[in-house]
Amino acid sequence: MKKFERLNGLVAPLDRANVDTDLIIPKQFLKSIKRTGFGPNLFDELRYLDEGFPGQDASSRPLNPDFVLNQSRYQGAQVLLARRNFGCGSSREHAPWALDDFGFRVVIAPSFADIFYNNSFKNGILLITLDEATVERLFQETEANEGYRLDIDLEAQTITTPSGEVIAFEADPFRKHCLLEGLDDIGLTLEQSGAIRDFESRHRAAQPWLFRDA
Amino acid sequence: MAGQTLYDKLWTQHLVTSRDDGSALIYIDRHLLHEVTSPQAFEGLRLAGRKPWRRDANLATPDHNVPTTLKERSAGNAGILDDVSRIQVETLDANCESFDIEEFRINDERQGIVHVVGPEQGATLPGMTVVCGDSHTATHGAFAALSHGIGTSEVEHVLATQCLIAQKMKNMQVRVEGQLGLGVTAKDIVLAVIGRIGTAGGTGYAIEFAGSALRDLSMEGRMTICNMAIEAGARVGLVAVDDTTIEYLRGRPYAPSAEQWPAAVDAWCELVSDDDAHFDKVVELDAAEIEPQVTWGTSPEMVVNVSATVPDPAEADDETVARGMTRALEYMGLEAGQKMTDIQLDKVFIGSCTNSRIEDLREAAKVAQGRKVADNIQLAMVVPGSGLVKRLAEAEGLDKIFVEAGFEWREPGCSMCLAMNADKLGAGERCASTSNRNFEGRQGYGGRTHLVSPAMAAAAAIEGRFVDVRDYDDASALTKSA
Ligand code: SF4
């Protein structure tokens, strides 16, 4: 997986609670059998004024000028500032794939849905949970200051604002380690093949009906 | 020492290794696959030169993209007119073939929505861990199986290692005591729960549904409830084992053999929470107070009693909620204060992994019998959850009841639950749906979804608007299935 160590990135605010994964990437784009190419359809229904289809040339579609990511000041944003329960609903990993493909490396919100949380880490996207009041303050600062950037240091678990304020955040130690090193989960787990096989034979002895090839 | 919850027991029984930081490796007994979330996982295996760890743990079926009209369906994969959809189904077939994974293909009678197929085959058993690249995997928790949705990277991980890296969740109990009123169903229970705790209320928890109202439900009803645990934010929904569970499984194709059966039943009977188990959170509902539910907004928590009116954002708890409500009203084309029973509909969808099992179809058929779909309803469709559900329903004559009343009787699949195939709402169209998500655009670009039970959906089709199914004078016949 992609490494994440430190990022100084432009922030874009998405002021909406309960953003579900259907909204992040609508179902018609899930028909792809690839992992890449979802960026042009990130937030498709919010970003464009027409209905999107797979395989379309996105550059000729009418943009919704009111949508935050279409505003010139947020072009090139790498940090998404969001509201509570971000990423709820469907388990589609196409949601983090789309965020990543678009260029986001970090999402900051008061809370995230569980499956989305896992999926994002697997794709090297750092999700940071901060309390509502801090998120609200970051929204205000982002909106008030064009070119607002945050410096995010995973090793130190800190966010530094342009004024020099340092905000600490929590990070799960295992995920942090994987992100910093860019580790492949499957490779790591397969190092424990012996333990898995031992478990499997005990499990098979105790509940043979769980194994159809017995 | 305090006793263990059902979730604690299942977790402990599958723990391969645990790390100091709280993450653990848990063993996966059953892995269900469908065409949408698996292609990139198989591709990953191929690129790394890996093979599935244990082929007999996997079972696949295409469901999201399959057409539901007989004409297209009879042509098999070739009948999938959308090229991209067809390629996805063909890719599943090819992957299952090359990795030697059992698959029920498009016109196999056992094909269907993956969460209907697993239990129906007995491929979901108590005491298992069940995963699938699909958030509604929570459904299988109705069998006291630790089941949750996973992402595609995790699908690849499970294929390659038979394990999942997981973190232990907290325990929540939702207890529903008492007797449901006539015409009130499992769907109404779960919508009422979501209305109470909110779409993030269960985040980080495994929810065990308990209480006498749960014990009274059939397995179909319990599956409906666990299915929507994810709509309350919980990846896992569970119901303890009892005689209903065991009787449902007897004789199913993947269930334990006659020889293994007594030992299996003994083990399953342990799959209940201990009396002194600790739950981090307990929510209680009185079954008798639950009314038929209808969602009004674009999140399953935006739900009210059918007798209520559309809520007013001015009365919301905080600003973020009020803004969300205002946006939902605008999208849904509704006004605060409008009576739910005044909402006129365009389409009706009875189906999805929430409500497409035989009991759901029976409930809907009881309402439809001898009545006619209203003139303003352009399409009322019934989509059985699997080929076997379809056959059983036809043997009971339910298809005829639906067709005579003016419903379309379709072939099995996910259909208009998420509209990846040709079944979808047009912009602005309003639908009474037995599915599980009323998100913006879920059933089609600009489409407006109201979630209800099968009986309520059938009644809405007949009247052309929402009605309280309990108002029908033969309501007493509506709840219990034969
Ligand atoms: S029926 Fe709907 S919710 Fe269920 S698996 Fe299919 S698309 Fe997902």
XYZ file of C-alpha atoms and ligand atoms in Angstrom:
704
model
C 0.000 0.000 0.000
C 0.908 3.632 -0.455
C 3.024 5.144 2.330
C 1.847 8.095 4.325
C 4.318 10.059 6.408
C 3.770 13.765 6.208
C 1.733 16.098 4.062
C 1.374 19.827 3.677
C -1.865 20.091 1.750
C -4.579 22.477 0.627
C -7.854 21.940 2.494
C -11.322 21.699 0.914
C -14.436 21.815 3.146
C -17.457 19.569 2.483
C -20.106 20.932 4.802
C -22.561 18.083 4.979
C -23.211 15.354 7.573
C -23.779 11.641 6.833
C -22.065 11.698 3.456
C -22.718 8.145 2.244
C -20.571 6.145 -0.134
C -23.348 6.250 -2.766
C -22.776 10.006 -2.792
C -18.987 9.649 -2.887
C -19.205 7.403 -5.941
C -22.593 6.475 -7.465
C -23.316 2.873 -8.380
C -23.057 3.151 -12.154
C -19.298 3.563 -11.741
C -18.961 0.405 -9.677
C -19.223 -1.662 -12.824
C -15.556 -1.094 -13.515
C -13.303 -4.055 -12.859
C -10.316 -1.765 -12.195
C -9.087 0.041 -9.103
C -8.227 3.304 -10.798
C -9.941 5.960 -12.878
C -12.710 6.851 -10.374
C -11.451 10.396 -9.689
C -13.504 12.184 -12.377
C -16.664 10.691 -10.838
C -15.936 11.462 -7.199
C -19.107 13.105 -5.791
C -20.551 12.807 -9.301
C -24.097 13.867 -8.451
C -22.901 16.934 -6.592
C -20.172 17.914 -8.994
C -21.997 17.842 -12.314
C -25.376 19.118 -13.387
C -26.134 16.131 -15.623
C -26.357 12.422 -14.948
C -23.041 10.602 -15.207
C -22.318 7.375 -17.073
C -19.257 5.170 -17.109
C -16.890 5.869 -19.966
C -18.020 9.469 -20.511
C -15.567 12.276 -21.190
C -15.914 14.215 -17.945
C -14.318 17.373 -19.361
C -17.359 18.087 -21.532
C -19.908 17.758 -18.732
C -21.613 20.788 -17.152
C -20.112 21.484 -13.735
C -22.207 22.556 -10.770
C -20.612 25.931 -9.942
C -21.994 25.806 -6.389
C -20.177 22.626 -5.484
C -17.175 23.324 -3.339
C -14.667 21.174 -5.233
C -15.477 23.072 -8.431
C -14.365 26.383 -6.967
C -10.982 27.582 -8.185
C -9.656 28.201 -4.700
C -9.906 24.507 -3.851
C -8.234 23.103 -6.953
C -5.467 20.692 -6.026
C -6.841 20.071 -2.533
C -5.381 17.033 -0.779
C -7.133 17.339 2.571
C -10.908 16.957 2.792
C -12.625 18.483 5.782
C -15.948 16.768 6.434
C -18.783 16.405 8.925
C -19.942 13.565 11.141
C -20.508 9.952 10.013
C -18.560 10.418 6.791
C -18.540 7.349 4.517
C -21.659 5.630 5.840
C -23.653 3.072 3.861
C -22.321 0.711 1.235
C -18.994 -1.105 1.711
C -17.744 -0.110 -1.752
C -13.986 0.401 -1.697
C -14.560 2.442 -4.829
C -15.191 5.343 -2.410
C -11.603 5.562 -1.124
C -10.352 4.672 -4.607
C -12.214 7.699 -5.952
C -10.956 10.003 -3.182
C -7.416 8.810 -3.802
C -7.690 9.058 -7.569
C -8.956 12.616 -7.218
C -5.949 13.490 -5.079
C -7.152 13.410 -1.475
C -4.703 11.863 0.982
C -6.350 12.914 4.237
C -9.944 13.248 5.438
C -10.703 15.035 8.714
C -14.136 14.628 10.337
C -15.788 14.252 13.756
C -16.602 10.590 12.970
C -16.381 8.008 10.202
C -18.383 4.902 9.359
C -16.561 1.654 10.234
C -16.203 -0.061 6.863
C -15.145 3.118 5.101
C -12.592 3.665 7.843
C -10.964 0.279 7.170
C -11.148 0.646 3.423
C -9.437 4.024 3.471
C -6.470 2.821 5.465
C -5.994 -0.090 3.096
C -5.496 2.494 0.391
C -3.062 4.720 2.185
C -5.592 7.428 2.992
C -5.242 8.892 6.463
C -8.523 9.498 8.301
C -8.317 11.834 11.259
C -11.072 12.052 13.844
C -11.280 15.343 15.757
C -13.962 16.615 18.083
C -16.881 18.578 16.611
C -15.713 21.910 17.978
C -12.237 21.603 16.448
C -13.678 20.507 13.119
C -16.070 23.469 13.216
C -13.149 25.804 13.843
C -11.188 24.308 10.943
C -14.246 24.829 8.712
C -14.346 28.481 9.663
C -10.636 28.985 9.128
C -10.670 27.174 5.792
C -13.584 29.196 4.491
C -12.147 32.480 5.741
C -8.643 32.031 4.338
C -8.038 31.295 0.687
C -5.149 28.895 0.191
C -5.599 27.431 3.690
C -3.208 24.513 4.163
C -2.624 22.060 6.963
C 0.615 20.342 7.773
C -0.103 16.783 8.838
C 2.566 14.663 10.472
C 1.525 11.063 11.099
C 4.655 10.057 13.007
C 4.132 12.885 15.496
C 0.309 12.629 15.233
C -0.049 16.352 14.828
C -1.779 18.822 12.547
C -0.235 22.277 12.295
C -2.401 25.165 11.097
C -1.036 28.152 9.126
C -0.993 30.210 12.332
C 1.272 27.648 13.953
C -1.347 26.078 16.193
C -0.665 22.381 16.784
C -3.603 19.963 17.056
C -2.856 16.428 18.241
C -4.805 13.465 16.870
C -5.210 9.821 17.799
C -3.986 7.033 15.557
C -4.424 3.314 15.912
C -0.856 1.942 16.416
C -1.145 -0.950 13.953
C -2.646 1.168 11.194
C -0.159 3.935 11.835
C 2.701 1.484 11.509
C 1.290 0.085 8.233
C 0.750 3.564 6.803
C 4.193 4.830 7.754
C 5.875 1.777 6.267
C 3.483 1.273 3.360
C 3.056 -2.372 4.421
C 1.080 -4.958 2.494
C -1.459 -6.547 4.862
C -1.578 -9.846 3.056
C 2.166 -10.284 3.162
C 2.131 -9.513 6.884
C -0.655 -11.965 7.606
C 0.966 -14.711 5.564
C 3.977 -14.470 7.864
C 1.628 -16.058 10.389
C 0.654 -18.979 8.173
C 1.751 -21.434 10.842
C -0.584 -19.960 13.433
C -3.432 -19.908 10.920
C -2.906 -23.572 10.047
C -2.792 -24.557 13.720
C -5.994 -22.681 14.379
C -7.611 -24.235 11.339
C -6.886 -27.788 12.412
C -8.215 -27.198 15.934
C -11.299 -25.521 14.472
C -11.865 -28.399 12.063
C -11.583 -30.936 14.872
C -14.078 -29.038 17.023
C -16.623 -28.177 14.312
C -16.066 -30.449 11.323
C -19.370 -29.353 9.746
C -17.809 -25.997 8.930
C -15.568 -27.701 6.394
C -17.304 -29.107 3.364
C -14.277 -30.857 1.930
C -13.743 -32.887 5.124
C -15.979 -12.851 36.065
C -18.867 -11.389 34.103
C -20.424 -13.636 31.509
C -19.859 -13.309 27.803
C -22.111 -11.861 25.175
C -22.860 -13.844 22.047
C -20.512 -11.537 20.171
C -17.717 -12.111 22.736
C -18.092 -15.868 22.317
C -17.987 -15.751 18.534
C -14.981 -13.447 18.609
C -13.041 -15.657 21.019
C -13.849 -18.790 19.022
C -12.271 -17.285 15.909
C -9.264 -15.543 17.325
C -6.074 -16.709 15.607
C -3.684 -14.169 17.091
C -4.141 -10.857 18.833
C -1.735 -7.980 19.114
C -1.129 -5.701 22.046
C -2.503 -2.760 20.134
C -5.971 -4.315 20.038
C -5.963 -5.547 16.467
C -6.401 -9.239 15.857
C -6.452 -11.862 13.200
C -9.762 -13.699 13.069
C -10.474 -16.836 11.073
C -13.192 -16.696 8.409
C -15.443 -19.709 7.870
C -17.582 -18.497 5.002
C -16.784 -15.983 2.292
C -19.569 -14.967 -0.075
C -18.729 -13.180 -3.305
C -20.607 -11.210 -5.943
C -19.543 -9.527 -9.149
C -19.239 -5.907 -8.003
C -16.685 -5.991 -5.204
C -14.585 -8.995 -6.225
C -12.874 -8.335 -9.595
C -10.114 -6.129 -8.191
C -9.499 -8.666 -5.410
C -9.032 -11.536 -7.847
C -6.815 -9.309 -9.951
C -4.705 -8.583 -6.875
C -4.314 -12.302 -6.180
C -3.298 -12.907 -9.738
C -0.728 -10.107 -9.743
C 0.848 -11.413 -6.549
C 0.753 -15.005 -7.760
C -1.442 -16.045 -4.808
C -4.174 -18.683 -4.576
C -7.264 -18.889 -2.379
C -6.309 -20.375 0.982
C -9.342 -22.659 1.236
C -11.564 -22.988 -1.757
C -14.540 -24.662 -0.026
C -15.056 -21.637 2.238
C -16.060 -19.507 -0.750
C -19.375 -19.284 -2.546
C -20.198 -16.831 -5.327
C -23.231 -15.630 -7.257
C -23.912 -12.650 -9.527
C -26.749 -10.484 -8.257
C -26.276 -6.723 -8.630
C -26.107 -6.462 -12.422
C -28.437 -9.224 -13.536
C -31.543 -8.277 -15.529
C -34.884 -9.225 -13.981
C -37.054 -9.458 -17.078
C -37.645 -12.943 -18.393
C -36.867 -12.017 -21.977
C -33.367 -10.782 -21.179
C -32.749 -13.285 -18.477
C -33.443 -16.265 -20.672
C -30.449 -15.309 -22.814
C -28.109 -15.758 -19.818
C -25.149 -13.399 -19.629
C -25.721 -12.422 -23.250
C -29.046 -10.926 -22.150
C -27.263 -8.278 -20.060
C -27.550 -5.418 -22.511
C -25.198 -3.000 -20.765
C -21.669 -3.999 -21.829
C -19.980 -2.863 -18.645
C -22.450 -4.829 -16.499
C -22.049 -7.905 -18.650
C -18.276 -7.776 -18.426
C -18.506 -7.621 -14.664
C -20.668 -10.755 -14.494
C -18.482 -12.555 -17.021
C -15.423 -11.579 -14.999
C -16.931 -13.220 -11.909
C -17.619 -16.392 -13.892
C -14.074 -16.450 -15.255
C -12.503 -15.763 -11.858
C -14.533 -18.471 -10.135
C -13.541 -20.868 -12.841
C -9.846 -20.114 -12.751
C -9.652 -20.054 -8.950
C -11.936 -23.086 -8.604
C -14.623 -21.368 -6.539
C -18.189 -22.628 -6.443
C -20.560 -20.239 -8.189
C -24.295 -20.210 -8.826
C -24.397 -18.617 -12.240
C -27.005 -16.306 -13.678
C -29.618 -18.904 -14.552
C -28.829 -21.512 -11.939
C -31.982 -21.903 -9.870
C -29.894 -21.359 -6.741
C -28.720 -17.934 -7.981
C -30.027 -14.905 -6.161
C -29.073 -12.049 -3.902
C -26.039 -13.264 -2.026
C -27.645 -12.609 1.381
C -30.706 -14.612 0.444
C -28.693 -17.437 -1.109
C -26.268 -18.074 1.797
C -28.905 -18.814 4.454
C -31.207 -20.580 2.022
C -28.447 -23.055 1.162
C -27.457 -23.530 4.790
C -24.120 -22.030 3.790
C -24.582 -19.625 6.699
C -24.464 -21.552 9.956
C -24.526 -20.579 13.628
C -21.067 -20.111 15.069
C -19.515 -19.182 11.742
C -17.733 -16.037 10.776
C -19.243 -14.861 7.500
C -17.868 -12.046 5.353
C -18.739 -10.614 1.961
C -17.719 -7.508 0.084
C -21.094 -6.028 0.858
C -22.295 -4.073 3.859
C -25.534 -6.047 4.181
C -23.593 -9.125 5.216
C -24.906 -8.226 8.666
C -27.997 -10.194 7.514
C -26.343 -13.515 8.346
C -26.056 -12.525 12.007
C -29.668 -13.681 12.342
C -28.129 -17.164 12.611
C -25.771 -16.209 15.443
C -22.953 -16.070 12.902
C -20.430 -13.243 13.291
C -20.992 -11.563 9.949
C -19.891 -8.334 8.468
C -19.324 -6.446 5.308
C -15.766 -5.882 4.116
C -14.075 -3.863 1.394
C -12.387 -5.226 -1.702
C -8.866 -5.175 -0.205
C -10.257 -7.301 2.599
C -11.928 -9.625 0.084
C -8.472 -10.216 -1.358
C -7.033 -10.659 2.138
C -9.662 -13.246 3.060
C -9.192 -15.120 -0.199
C -5.439 -15.253 0.337
C -5.245 -15.895 4.068
C -8.694 -17.109 5.265
C -8.376 -14.419 7.909
C -9.359 -10.851 8.498
C -7.513 -8.185 10.456
C -10.144 -6.941 12.833
C -10.679 -4.989 15.951
C -13.047 -6.078 18.649
C -16.256 -4.082 18.680
C -18.277 -2.925 21.644
C -21.478 -4.715 22.637
C -24.933 -3.220 22.261
C -28.190 -4.940 23.010
C -31.422 -3.831 21.413
C -34.245 -5.443 23.310
C -37.745 -5.485 21.889
C -40.238 -6.909 24.333
C -43.931 -7.595 23.924
C -46.138 -8.356 20.990
C -46.179 -6.577 17.662
C -49.511 -5.200 16.572
C -51.290 -6.707 13.575
C -49.821 -5.513 10.304
C -46.563 -4.500 12.005
C -43.494 -6.443 10.864
C -39.774 -6.976 11.370
C -39.072 -4.144 8.924
C -41.019 -1.749 11.120
C -39.033 -2.879 14.169
C -35.703 -2.200 12.529
C -36.781 1.130 11.032
C -38.041 2.164 14.469
C -34.677 1.169 15.992
C -32.779 3.213 13.396
C -35.129 6.129 13.973
C -34.327 5.889 17.665
C -30.531 5.487 17.635
C -29.709 7.173 14.316
C -27.566 6.054 11.367
C -24.389 6.381 13.411
C -25.863 5.101 16.692
C -24.352 1.653 16.222
C -20.953 2.701 14.860
C -18.259 0.646 16.576
C -20.787 -1.790 18.045
C -22.001 -5.286 17.370
C -25.742 -5.135 18.015
C -27.498 -8.139 19.461
C -31.246 -8.007 18.899
C -33.107 -9.699 21.717
C -36.390 -9.784 23.580
C -39.642 -11.665 23.196
C -40.635 -9.856 19.992
C -37.427 -11.119 18.346
C -37.961 -14.656 19.606
C -41.434 -14.591 18.036
C -40.037 -13.724 14.612
C -39.300 -16.236 11.881
C -35.749 -16.483 10.495
C -36.860 -14.301 7.585
C -37.946 -11.575 9.989
C -34.708 -11.827 11.959
C -32.716 -11.547 8.741
C -34.639 -8.396 7.825
C -33.634 -6.875 11.147
C -29.953 -7.881 11.102
C -29.745 -6.802 7.444
C -30.359 -3.215 8.434
C -27.988 -3.124 11.424
C -25.550 -1.392 9.075
C -28.150 1.331 8.491
C -27.763 2.074 12.199
C -23.981 2.173 11.694
C -23.303 -1.294 13.132
C -21.339 -3.675 10.938
C -22.683 -6.604 12.923
C -26.224 -7.541 13.922
C -26.849 -10.752 15.855
C -29.688 -12.901 17.142
C -29.083 -15.813 19.533
C -29.767 -19.397 18.482
C -33.096 -20.986 19.408
C -35.347 -23.705 18.011
C -36.445 -21.444 15.173
C -32.827 -21.188 14.003
C -32.224 -24.903 14.213
C -35.468 -25.874 12.485
C -34.767 -23.473 9.624
C -31.426 -25.131 8.915
C -32.507 -28.748 9.031
C -32.036 -30.424 5.676
C -30.523 -27.457 3.820
C -27.916 -28.451 1.218
C -24.839 -27.039 3.020
C -26.075 -27.804 6.537
C -24.308 -30.471 8.628
C -24.890 -34.072 7.593
C -27.238 -36.283 9.614
C -24.186 -37.734 11.322
C -22.804 -34.347 12.323
C -26.185 -32.837 13.165
C -26.485 -33.713 16.903
C -22.996 -32.405 17.711
C -23.645 -29.269 15.676
C -26.932 -28.598 17.477
C -25.227 -29.049 20.836
C -22.594 -26.505 19.884
C -25.165 -24.081 18.489
C -27.219 -24.117 21.683
C -24.290 -22.420 23.424
C -24.573 -19.455 21.093
C -26.534 -17.146 23.359
C -25.399 -14.305 25.588
C -24.846 -15.331 29.212
C -27.398 -13.950 31.665
C -24.747 -11.831 33.378
C -23.063 -10.663 30.164
C -22.136 -7.004 30.014
C -23.429 -4.754 27.244
C -21.854 -1.337 26.796
C -25.186 0.041 25.686
C -28.762 -1.209 25.953
C -31.712 0.140 23.998
C -35.233 -1.014 24.798
C -38.355 -0.804 22.680
C -41.897 -1.852 23.422
C -43.131 -3.920 20.480
C -46.742 -2.946 21.107
C -45.902 0.708 20.538
C -44.282 0.214 17.138
C -46.428 1.397 14.232
C -45.867 0.798 10.533
C -42.886 2.970 9.546
C -42.239 5.091 6.447
C -39.049 7.034 5.714
C -39.522 10.595 4.518
C -35.920 11.665 3.818
C -32.603 10.578 2.351
C -31.208 8.658 5.291
C -32.860 5.636 6.945
C -32.973 7.527 10.257
C -35.381 9.987 8.660
C -38.341 7.804 9.482
C -41.771 8.337 11.043
C -44.953 6.439 11.858
C -47.294 6.212 8.885
C -49.843 8.181 10.901
C -47.399 11.074 11.364
C -46.533 14.133 9.316
C -43.285 15.109 7.600
C -41.066 16.610 10.326
C -40.016 20.234 10.494
C -36.292 21.153 10.376
C -37.072 24.048 12.722
C -37.570 21.466 15.457
C -34.207 19.735 14.913
C -31.707 19.294 17.760
C -28.831 21.110 16.127
C -27.853 23.063 13.074
C -26.114 20.313 11.155
C -29.211 18.130 11.555
C -31.547 20.950 10.519
C -29.530 21.621 7.361
C -29.541 17.914 6.531
C -33.326 17.820 6.963
C -33.880 20.870 4.782
C -31.739 19.410 2.037
C -33.580 16.074 2.308
C -36.997 17.746 2.057
C -35.871 19.595 -1.023
C -34.505 16.462 -2.660
C -37.612 14.482 -1.755
C -39.968 17.224 -2.911
C -41.822 17.272 0.401
C -42.907 19.918 2.850
C -42.788 19.877 6.607
C -46.205 19.162 8.086
C -47.492 17.171 5.111
C -49.329 13.996 6.127
C -47.404 10.854 5.178
C -50.661 9.348 3.924
C -51.051 12.216 1.449
C -47.833 11.352 -0.370
C -48.623 10.127 -3.895
C -46.369 7.507 -5.466
C -45.174 6.601 -8.964
C -43.544 3.214 -8.465
C -43.430 0.363 -5.997
C -40.547 -2.053 -5.483
C -40.868 -5.223 -3.446
C -37.533 -6.988 -3.238
C -33.884 -6.625 -2.052
C -31.871 -8.564 0.511
C -33.996 -6.924 3.212
C -37.389 -8.128 2.018
C -37.402 -10.617 -0.850
C -37.730 -13.884 1.019
C -40.777 -16.109 0.899
C -42.373 -14.678 4.011
C -42.009 -11.132 2.681
C -43.726 -12.124 -0.546
C -46.500 -13.839 1.390
C -47.115 -10.705 3.432
C -47.290 -8.566 0.322
C -49.493 -11.074 -1.509
C -52.013 -11.071 1.328
C -52.528 -7.378 0.803
C -52.534 -7.616 -2.990
C -54.976 -10.505 -3.176
C -58.213 -9.521 -4.850
C -57.171 -5.878 -5.202
C -55.785 -3.794 -8.055
C -52.750 -1.547 -8.329
C -53.855 2.113 -8.482
C -53.882 3.950 -11.820
C -51.221 6.455 -10.829
C -48.682 3.687 -10.208
C -46.630 3.306 -13.388
C -44.789 0.245 -12.226
C -45.197 -2.080 -9.275
C -42.666 -4.874 -9.306
C -41.990 -7.905 -7.175
C -38.467 -9.306 -7.408
C -37.884 -12.551 -5.502
C -34.546 -12.882 -3.727
C -33.475 -16.111 -5.401
C -34.518 -18.669 -7.971
C -35.611 -20.954 -5.157
C -37.742 -18.267 -3.512
C -39.302 -17.657 -6.906
C -40.115 -21.328 -7.384
C -41.613 -21.660 -3.916
C -43.698 -18.514 -4.377
C -44.993 -19.838 -7.682
C -45.846 -23.168 -6.084
C -47.948 -21.223 -3.575
C -49.616 -19.229 -6.356
C -48.237 -15.890 -5.149
C -47.077 -14.925 -8.645
C -50.670 -15.175 -9.892
C -51.969 -13.020 -7.072
C -49.408 -10.344 -7.901
C -49.940 -10.454 -11.636
C -53.723 -10.333 -11.289
C -53.407 -7.309 -9.064
C -51.226 -5.573 -11.668
C -47.724 -6.166 -10.289
C -44.883 -7.370 -12.476
C -43.364 -10.673 -11.383
C -39.636 -10.689 -12.087
C -36.512 -12.828 -12.071
C -34.245 -12.780 -8.972
C -31.551 -10.181 -8.309
C -30.816 -6.906 -6.519
C -32.787 -4.990 -9.130
C -34.092 -1.574 -8.136
C -32.550 -1.725 -4.669
C -29.573 0.029 -6.190
C -30.448 0.195 -9.858
C -27.222 -1.138 -11.296
C -29.261 -3.053 -13.842
C -32.031 -1.619 -16.017
C -34.568 -1.339 -13.172
C -34.431 2.237 -11.967
C -36.344 5.347 -11.043
C -36.376 8.369 -13.305
C -35.554 11.819 -11.936
C -38.263 13.000 -9.553
C -40.067 9.646 -9.484
C -41.305 8.580 -6.092
C -41.134 4.984 -4.955
C -42.358 2.908 -2.031
C -39.566 0.389 -1.615
C -38.911 -2.565 0.666
C -35.154 -2.091 0.288
C -32.773 -0.639 2.853
C -31.359 2.662 1.605
C -33.122 5.865 0.682
C -29.931 7.754 -0.168
C -30.024 10.372 -2.927
C -29.910 8.674 -6.306
C -29.842 5.185 -4.810
C -32.689 3.850 -6.979
C -31.845 6.029 -9.951
C -30.576 9.541 -10.616
C -32.955 11.997 -8.952
C -35.221 9.181 -7.731
C -37.084 9.509 -4.428
C -37.199 6.467 -2.166
C -39.454 5.765 0.802
C -38.562 2.649 2.784
C -41.424 0.490 4.059
C -42.345 -3.112 4.867
C -43.628 -5.480 2.143
C -47.217 -5.223 3.415
C -47.011 -1.424 3.453
C -45.472 -1.382 -0.044
C -48.243 -3.583 -1.401
C -50.890 -1.383 0.238
C -49.196 1.709 -1.188
C -49.371 0.154 -4.657
C -53.073 -0.541 -4.269
C -53.931 2.939 -3.010
C -51.364 4.910 -5.037
C -50.253 6.632 -1.845
C -49.118 5.593 1.620
C -51.814 4.109 3.804
C -51.763 2.437 7.159
C -52.005 -1.224 6.260
C -53.847 -1.750 9.556
C -56.792 0.186 8.136
C -57.691 -2.662 5.836
C -60.633 -4.486 7.355
C -58.965 -7.830 6.787
C -55.852 -6.644 8.591
C -56.079 -9.527 11.018
C -54.978 -11.810 8.198
C -51.975 -9.695 7.393
C -49.236 -10.529 9.837
C -48.700 -14.171 10.504
C -47.717 -16.307 7.582
C -49.318 -19.658 7.080
S -30.279 -6.167 -2.601
Fe -29.492 -4.099 -2.445
S -28.547 -3.916 -0.479
Fe -28.855 -6.070 -0.883
S -26.934 -6.789 -1.729
Fe -28.230 -6.213 -3.434
S -27.768 -4.074 -3.827
Fe -26.917 -4.550 -1.834
